[in-house]
Coordinates of C-alpha atoms and ligand atoms in Angstrom, one line a residue:
M711 CA -48.6 -2.6 6.5
N712 CA -51.8 -3.0 5.6
Q713 CA -52.0 -7.0 5.3
Q714 CA -48.2 -7.5 5.9
I715 CA -47.6 -10.3 7.7
M716 CA -46.6 -8.9 11.5
Q717 CA -43.8 -11.3 13.3
V718 CA -43.6 -10.1 17.1
L719 CA -42.0 -11.9 20.0
L720 CA -43.8 -12.5 23.1
V721 CA -41.8 -12.2 26.2
E722 CA -44.3 -13.4 29.0
D723 CA -44.1 -16.7 32.0
N724 CA -48.3 -16.9 32.8
P725 CA -49.3 -18.4 29.9
A726 CA -52.8 -17.6 30.0
D727 CA -51.9 -13.7 30.0
A728 CA -50.1 -14.9 26.7
T729 CA -53.2 -16.5 25.5
L730 CA -54.8 -12.6 26.3
V731 CA -52.9 -11.0 24.5
R732 CA -53.0 -12.9 21.6
Q733 CA -56.9 -13.3 21.0
A734 CA -56.5 -9.4 21.7
F735 CA -54.3 -9.4 17.8
S736 CA -56.4 -12.0 16.2
L737 CA -59.4 -8.8 16.8
F738 CA -57.2 -6.9 14.8
P739 CA -58.1 -8.7 11.1
Q740 CA -55.5 -5.2 9.5
E741 CA -52.5 -6.8 9.6
Q742 CA -51.7 -10.5 10.3
W743 CA -49.7 -11.5 13.1
Q744 CA -47.0 -14.1 13.2
F745 CA -46.0 -14.2 17.0
I746 CA -43.2 -16.9 18.4
G747 CA -43.5 -16.9 22.5
V748 CA -40.2 -17.0 25.4
E749 CA -40.9 -17.4 28.9
T750 CA -37.4 -15.8 30.0
L751 CA -35.3 -12.6 29.4
G752 CA -32.5 -15.4 27.8
E753 CA -34.9 -17.3 25.5
A754 CA -36.3 -13.4 24.1
I755 CA -32.5 -12.0 23.5
T756 CA -31.6 -15.5 21.2
A757 CA -34.8 -15.2 19.5
Y758 CA -34.3 -11.9 18.9
H759 CA -31.0 -12.5 17.8
H760 CA -31.7 -15.9 16.1
M761 CA -33.9 -13.9 13.6
S762 CA -32.3 -10.7 12.9
D763 CA -28.8 -11.7 12.1
N764 CA -29.6 -14.7 9.6
P765 CA -31.0 -13.0 7.0
E766 CA -33.7 -15.5 6.2
N767 CA -36.0 -14.7 8.4
D768 CA -37.6 -11.4 9.2
P769 CA -36.5 -9.6 11.8
F770 CA -39.1 -8.7 14.2
D771 CA -41.5 -6.1 14.1
L772 CA -42.1 -6.0 17.6
V773 CA -41.5 -7.4 21.0
L774 CA -44.0 -7.0 23.8
L775 CA -42.2 -7.4 27.5
D776 CA -43.8 -8.7 30.8
L777 CA -41.6 -7.5 33.7
G778 CA -42.0 -10.1 35.4
L779 CA -39.1 -12.7 34.6
P780 CA -38.2 -15.9 36.2
D781 CA -34.8 -14.7 34.9
A782 CA -34.8 -10.8 35.3
K783 CA -37.5 -8.6 37.4
G784 CA -38.8 -4.5 36.7
L785 CA -36.2 -2.6 34.5
E786 CA -33.3 -4.0 34.5
T787 CA -35.2 -7.0 31.7
I788 CA -35.4 -2.8 29.2
Q789 CA -31.8 -2.3 29.8
Q790 CA -30.8 -5.7 29.7
F791 CA -32.9 -6.6 26.4
L792 CA -32.6 -2.4 24.5
A793 CA -29.0 -3.2 25.7
A794 CA -28.8 -7.0 23.3
S795 CA -30.4 -5.6 21.4
P796 CA -30.6 -1.9 20.4
E797 CA -33.2 -2.2 17.9
A798 CA -35.9 -4.2 18.9
L799 CA -39.5 -2.2 19.0
V800 CA -40.7 -2.4 22.4
V801 CA -43.4 -2.8 24.5
V802 CA -44.2 -3.4 27.8
L803 CA -46.7 -5.6 29.5
S804 CA -46.7 -4.9 33.2
G805 CA -49.1 -6.2 36.4
L806 CA -47.9 -3.4 38.2
D807 CA -49.3 0.1 37.4
D808 CA -47.1 1.7 38.8
A809 CA -46.4 5.9 36.7
T810 CA -43.4 6.1 37.6
L811 CA -42.4 2.6 36.8
A812 CA -43.9 3.5 33.2
L813 CA -41.6 6.4 32.6
Q814 CA -39.0 5.2 33.5
A815 CA -39.3 2.3 30.8
I816 CA -40.0 4.6 28.1
E817 CA -36.4 6.4 29.3
Q818 CA -35.1 3.5 29.4
G819 CA -36.3 3.2 25.0
A820 CA -39.4 1.6 25.7
Q821 CA -41.7 2.7 23.6
D822 CA -44.9 2.4 25.1
Y823 CA -46.4 0.5 28.9
L824 CA -49.0 -1.0 29.1
V825 CA -51.4 -2.4 32.3
K826 CA -52.6 -5.9 31.7
D827 CA -55.9 -5.4 33.9
Q828 CA -56.0 -2.1 32.4
I829 CA -55.5 -3.1 28.5
T830 CA -58.4 -2.5 25.7
L831 CA -58.8 -3.6 22.6
Q832 CA -58.3 0.4 22.1
T833 CA -55.2 1.0 23.9
L834 CA -53.5 -2.2 22.5
L835 CA -54.5 -1.1 19.1
K836 CA -53.4 2.3 19.0
S837 CA -50.4 2.1 21.1
I838 CA -48.9 -0.8 18.9
Q839 CA -50.2 0.8 15.6
F840 CA -48.0 3.5 16.7
A841 CA -45.5 1.9 17.4
L842 CA -45.3 0.5 14.1
R843 CA -45.1 3.0 12.4
R844 CA -43.0 4.3 13.9
Q845 CA -40.4 1.6 13.2
H846 CA -41.3 1.2 9.9
T847 CA -40.7 4.6 9.2
L848 CA -37.3 4.3 11.2
R849 CA -36.6 1.2 8.5
Q850 CA -37.5 3.1 5.7
T851 CA -35.1 5.6 7.0
Q852 CA -32.2 3.2 7.6
R853 CA -33.2 1.8 4.8
S854 CA -32.7 4.4 1.3
A855 CA -30.1 5.5 4.1
C856 CA -28.3 2.3 3.3
V857 CA -29.3 2.2 -0.7
T858 CA -28.2 6.1 -0.9
Q859 CA -24.3 5.2 0.7
Q860 CA -24.7 1.5 -1.7
A861 CA -25.1 4.3 -5.0
L862 CA -22.3 7.1 -4.2
Q863 CA -20.2 3.9 -3.6
Q864 CA -21.0 2.0 -6.6
A865 CA -19.9 5.4 -8.2
Q866 CA -17.7 5.9 -7.1
A867 CA -16.0 2.9 -8.2
I868 CA -17.3 3.7 -11.5
N869 CA -15.3 6.9 -12.0
E870 CA -12.1 5.3 -10.4
Q871 CA -11.9 2.5 -13.5
Q872 CA -12.7 5.1 -15.7
I873 CA -9.6 7.6 -14.2
S874 CA -8.2 5.0 -14.1
F875 CA -8.4 3.6 -17.7
V876 CA -8.2 6.7 -19.3
G877 CA -4.9 7.5 -17.5
M878 CA -3.6 4.1 -18.6
V879 CA -4.1 4.6 -22.2
S880 CA -3.2 8.6 -21.8
H881 CA 0.0 7.1 -20.4
E882 CA 0.7 4.1 -23.0
I883 CA -0.5 6.3 -26.8
R884 CA 2.8 8.8 -24.8
N885 CA 4.7 6.4 -25.8
P886 CA 4.6 5.9 -30.1
L887 CA 4.4 9.8 -29.2
G888 CA 8.1 10.1 -28.2
V889 CA 8.7 7.0 -31.0
I890 CA 6.8 9.2 -33.6
Q891 CA 9.0 12.8 -32.7
M892 CA 11.8 10.7 -32.5
S893 CA 11.6 9.7 -35.5
T894 CA 11.2 12.9 -37.2
E895 CA 14.3 14.8 -35.7
L896 CA 16.4 11.8 -37.9
L897 CA 15.0 12.0 -41.0
Q898 CA 15.0 15.7 -40.3
S899 CA 18.8 15.4 -39.8
T900 CA 19.6 12.3 -42.6
L901 CA 17.6 14.4 -45.5
D902 CA 19.9 17.1 -46.6
A903 CA 18.4 20.3 -47.6
P904 CA 17.5 21.8 -50.8
I905 CA 16.1 18.6 -52.3
N906 CA 14.0 17.9 -49.4
A907 CA 12.8 21.5 -48.8
K908 CA 8.8 20.7 -48.8
V909 CA 9.8 16.8 -46.7
Q910 CA 11.8 19.3 -44.2
K911 CA 8.1 21.7 -44.1
W912 CA 6.4 18.6 -44.2
L913 CA 7.8 16.6 -41.2
G914 CA 7.7 19.7 -39.4
K915 CA 3.8 20.2 -39.2
I916 CA 4.5 16.2 -38.1
Q917 CA 6.2 17.4 -35.1
I918 CA 4.0 20.5 -33.7
A919 CA 1.2 18.1 -35.0
N920 CA 2.9 15.2 -32.5
D921 CA 3.7 18.1 -29.2
Q922 CA -0.3 19.0 -30.0
V923 CA -0.9 16.0 -28.1
V924 CA 1.0 15.2 -26.5
Y925 CA 0.8 18.4 -24.2
L926 CA -3.5 17.2 -24.7
L927 CA -2.0 14.2 -22.9
N928 CA 0.3 15.5 -20.1
D929 CA -3.4 17.6 -19.6
V930 CA -6.1 14.7 -19.4
L931 CA -3.3 12.5 -17.5
T932 CA -2.9 15.8 -15.0
L933 CA -6.2 15.7 -14.8
C934 CA -6.7 12.0 -13.7
R935 CA -3.9 12.7 -11.0
L936 CA -5.6 15.7 -10.0
R937 CA -8.8 13.4 -9.3
A938 CA -7.4 10.0 -7.9
E939 CA -5.2 11.4 -5.9
N940 CA -7.7 14.0 -3.7
L941 CA -6.1 16.9 -5.4
S942 CA -2.9 15.9 -3.3
C943 CA 0.2 17.6 -4.6
K944 CA 4.5 16.1 -4.9
Y945 CA 6.4 18.7 -4.1
S946 CA 10.6 19.5 -5.6
C947 CA 13.0 22.5 -5.2
V948 CA 12.2 23.8 -8.1
R949 CA 14.8 26.9 -10.1
L950 CA 12.0 29.3 -10.5
H951 CA 14.2 31.3 -14.2
H952 CA 15.2 27.9 -15.3
F953 CA 11.0 26.1 -15.1
C954 CA 10.1 29.5 -16.7
T955 CA 12.4 29.7 -19.4
D956 CA 12.5 26.8 -20.4
L957 CA 8.7 26.3 -20.4
V958 CA 9.0 29.7 -22.6
D959 CA 10.9 27.2 -25.0
E960 CA 9.3 24.7 -25.6
I961 CA 6.3 27.2 -26.5
Q962 CA 7.9 28.9 -28.9
Q963 CA 8.8 26.2 -30.8
T964 CA 6.5 24.2 -31.6
S965 CA 4.6 28.2 -31.6
G966 CA 6.1 28.7 -34.5
A967 CA 7.3 32.2 -35.8
H968 CA 4.5 34.4 -35.0
H969 CA 3.6 35.2 -31.3
V970 CA 6.5 36.5 -29.2
I971 CA 6.9 35.3 -25.6
E972 CA 8.4 38.2 -23.6
L973 CA 9.0 36.6 -20.1
T974 CA 10.3 39.3 -18.0
V975 CA 11.5 37.7 -13.9
Q976 CA 12.3 39.5 -11.2
K977 CA 16.2 39.3 -11.0
G978 CA 17.6 37.0 -7.7
L979 CA 14.1 35.2 -7.4
G980 CA 15.9 32.0 -6.7
H981 CA 13.8 28.5 -6.3
A982 CA 11.1 26.8 -5.2
F983 CA 9.3 24.5 -3.5
T984 CA 6.0 23.1 -6.0
D985 CA 4.7 20.4 -8.2
I986 CA 6.9 21.0 -11.5
Q987 CA 4.2 19.3 -13.1
L988 CA 0.6 20.5 -12.0
A989 CA 2.7 24.6 -12.1
R990 CA 3.3 22.9 -16.2
S991 CA 0.3 22.1 -17.0
I992 CA -1.4 25.9 -15.8
F993 CA 1.2 28.1 -17.5
T994 CA 1.8 25.5 -20.8
N995 CA -2.4 26.2 -20.9
L996 CA -2.0 29.6 -20.3
I997 CA 0.8 30.6 -23.1
S998 CA -0.7 28.4 -25.4
N999 CA -4.7 30.3 -24.4
A1000 CA -2.7 33.9 -25.2
I1001 CA -0.6 32.9 -28.2
K1002 CA -4.4 30.2 -30.0
Y1003 CA -6.6 33.3 -28.8
T1004 CA -3.9 36.6 -30.1
P1005 CA -3.9 37.2 -33.8
Q1006 CA -0.2 36.1 -35.3
G1007 CA 2.7 38.9 -34.6
G1008 CA 1.1 39.3 -31.7
I1009 CA 3.6 39.3 -27.9
I1010 CA 2.0 37.9 -25.4
R1011 CA 4.5 39.2 -22.0
F1012 CA 5.3 36.5 -18.7
N1013 CA 5.9 38.5 -15.6
V1014 CA 7.2 36.8 -12.7
T1015 CA 7.6 38.7 -9.3
A1016 CA 7.4 36.8 -5.2
H1017 CA 5.8 39.1 -2.9
D1018 CA 5.2 38.8 0.4
R1019 CA 5.5 34.3 0.3
W1020 CA 3.6 35.3 -2.7
I1021 CA 4.6 34.0 -6.7
T1022 CA 2.6 36.3 -8.6
F1023 CA 2.8 35.0 -12.0
L1024 CA 1.1 37.1 -14.9
I1025 CA 0.2 36.3 -18.3
Q1026 CA -1.2 38.9 -20.0
D1027 CA -2.2 38.8 -24.1
S1028 CA -4.1 41.5 -26.7
G1029 CA -6.6 39.3 -28.2
I1030 CA -9.6 39.1 -29.0
G1031 CA -9.9 39.4 -25.3
I1032 CA -13.3 37.4 -23.0
P1033 CA -16.0 38.8 -23.7
E1034 CA -16.9 40.1 -19.6
A1035 CA -20.4 38.4 -19.2
E1036 CA -19.2 35.2 -19.9
Q1037 CA -15.8 35.3 -17.5
Q1038 CA -17.7 33.9 -14.7
H1039 CA -18.0 29.7 -17.1
L1040 CA -14.8 30.1 -17.8
F1041 CA -13.3 27.9 -15.9
E1042 CA -16.1 25.3 -16.5
H1043 CA -15.1 22.7 -17.7
F1044 CA -15.6 22.0 -21.4
Y1045 CA -16.8 25.3 -21.5
R1046 CA -15.7 28.0 -24.9
A1047 CA -17.2 31.5 -25.3
S1048 CA -18.8 33.0 -28.1
N1049 CA -16.4 35.1 -29.5
A1050 CA -13.9 31.9 -29.9
A1051 CA -16.1 29.5 -31.8
D1052 CA -14.2 29.4 -34.9
I1053 CA -10.7 28.9 -33.3
A1054 CA -10.1 24.4 -32.0
G1055 CA -9.9 24.2 -28.0
T1056 CA -11.7 21.3 -26.3
G1057 CA -11.8 24.5 -23.8
L1058 CA -10.4 21.8 -20.9
G1059 CA -7.4 23.9 -20.4
L1060 CA -8.3 26.9 -17.8
A1061 CA -10.6 24.0 -15.9
I1062 CA -6.7 22.2 -15.4
V1063 CA -5.5 24.7 -14.5
K1064 CA -7.7 25.8 -12.1
R1065 CA -7.7 22.5 -10.9
C1066 CA -3.8 22.3 -10.6
V1067 CA -3.7 26.2 -8.7
I1068 CA -6.5 24.6 -6.4
A1069 CA -3.7 22.3 -5.4
L1070 CA -1.7 24.0 -5.0
Q1071 CA -3.4 26.1 -2.3
G1072 CA -3.1 29.4 -4.9
K1073 CA -5.0 31.6 -6.1
I1074 CA -6.0 33.0 -9.9
E1075 CA -8.1 36.2 -11.6
V1076 CA -8.7 37.8 -15.0
E1077 CA -9.3 40.4 -16.7
S1078 CA -10.1 41.1 -20.3
K1079 CA -11.7 43.3 -22.5
V1080 CA -12.8 42.4 -26.8
D1081 CA -10.2 43.2 -29.0
R1082 CA -8.5 44.7 -26.6
G1083 CA -6.0 41.5 -24.7
T1084 CA -6.6 39.3 -21.8
T1085 CA -5.0 38.4 -18.3
F1086 CA -3.9 35.4 -16.4
K1087 CA -3.2 36.5 -12.3
V1088 CA -1.9 33.1 -10.5
Q1089 CA 0.2 33.4 -7.1
L1090 CA 1.1 31.2 -5.9
P1091 CA 2.5 30.3 -2.2
L1092 CA 6.5 30.9 -2.7
L1093 CA 7.7 27.6 -0.1
L1094 CA 11.8 28.2 0.8
S1095 CA 11.8 25.3 1.7
A1096 CA 10.9 22.0 2.7
S1097 CA 8.9 21.8 5.2
D1098 CA 6.2 24.8 4.1
A1099 CA 4.8 22.5 2.0
P1100 CA 0.7 21.9 3.3
K1101 CA 0.7 18.6 5.2
N1102 CA -2.1 17.2 3.6
N1103 CA 0.4 16.9 0.0
L1104 CA 1.9 13.9 1.0
E1105 CA 5.0 14.3 -1.4
V1106 CA 7.5 16.3 -0.4
S1107 CA 11.0 16.2 -2.5
S1108 CA 14.2 17.9 -1.3
A1109 CA 16.3 17.7 -4.7
I1110 CA 16.4 20.3 -7.3
A1111 CA 14.1 19.2 -10.0
S1112 CA 17.2 19.3 -13.4
R1113 CA 14.3 21.2 -15.3
Ligands
ATP1236 P1 -8.2 23.7 -25.4 O1 -8.9 22.6 -23.6 O2 -8.2 22.7 -26.0 O3 -7.3 24.5 -23.8 P2 -10.1 26.3 -24.4 O4 -8.7 27.0 -24.9 O5 -11.1 26.6 -25.8 O6 -9.7 24.4 -25.7 P3 -9.8 27.1 -21.9 O7 -8.3 26.8 -22.7 O8 -10.8 26.2 -20.8 O9 -10.4 26.1 -23.5 O10 -10.7 28.0 -21.9 C1 -11.4 28.5 -21.9 C2 -12.2 29.5 -23.3 O11 -12.4 31.2 -22.6 C3 -11.9 29.7 -24.5 O12 -12.8 28.6 -25.4 C4 -12.2 31.0 -24.9 O13 -12.6 31.3 -25.7 C5 -11.4 32.0 -23.4 N1 -10.2 32.4 -23.3 C6 -9.2 31.9 -22.3 N2 -7.7 31.6 -22.7 C7 -7.9 33.0 -23.3 C8 -7.2 34.3 -24.1 N3 -6.4 34.2 -23.6 N4 -7.5 35.0 -24.5 C9 -9.3 34.6 -24.5 N5 -10.0 34.0 -25.0 C10 -9.2 32.7 -24.1
MG1237 MG1 -6.9 26.7 -24.0

């Protein structure tokens, strides 16, 4: 507070008392005091607001308030002033040496109660300095809370912009990929096989690469969606057997003949409400991992059962496994286990899986032994009707998804 200019509102209708106060303040050389003097409560409220409502003005640091004004007397003076300006720092200057009144004034929100006849320079100095120190600390706390809040809002806005940009770009890339896919299929169907065996092989490679990019984009889009929509889901009715068969067929096509995916779905398993896009992200990632981390010729088992209001999905492989100490990090963004260094990957898949499982209010566990294999167990709530869908999740469609 050294050599700061302190703004003081002096509310005193007695000119002699006002002059005395100003003189007393001039004896504190470590501060510069700037006084604005008014004589009534009405003027005091107007002056206070004039200074604090206009950002070009410095607000008052201190209000010295007499309790015997022409338009207000006693405690009501403090009550009315603080009701109009609750953040003001008020020190009462009173002619009355009344302990009860002093206590009530403090209870009303005054910082101190000084009796005019008994004010010594020492008491005035202490009182004002303590009050100012309290005010200074309070304002600093408010200011830093405000700065933190602004920084948080800015960071959120930037984050949202980035998410929507990435989402938009990913979405737009899907169109040309669709064209590549279609053109490749057309080329394949118009070329005759004996002459073009090699060309067929290359076209097959284009298709696989194309599918992989589509999977990657779908993952990025899912991630963007989950972040942008705060984990909200779009529930629709899914025929579980169809859903799993379609998914396995699709993955089997892109993974080639080197791995067999064995699907077992519990007999009589019907439909359930879920978010089809999130569910696809979960199982595409887990089955693709099982294939990727299992040497050629391996079998991947995908087992689906329902029991006690949960659907349980087991994805089991006999691949390289995951070292026990590293299993706790699997769901972190970009985490890759030490024994997977020679196999391409970004470490995003399981992070997406985890977010999707959380969004669907499910559970995920992993059991793995190095060189023996890995089993992921996903449990999703068995929602049999649209009204079972969690209320915080927004969109529910009762139409049966066609996939
Ligand atoms: P991508 O983002 O392309 O999926 P990724 O497969 O490396 O890359 P995640 O799917 O997140 O990333 O998997 C994280 C890590 O977990 C993998 O790098 C691998 O070390 C380990 N992992 C996941 N699934 C298996 C599995 N079935 N068998 C062995 N290791 C696995
Ligand atoms: Mg993966």
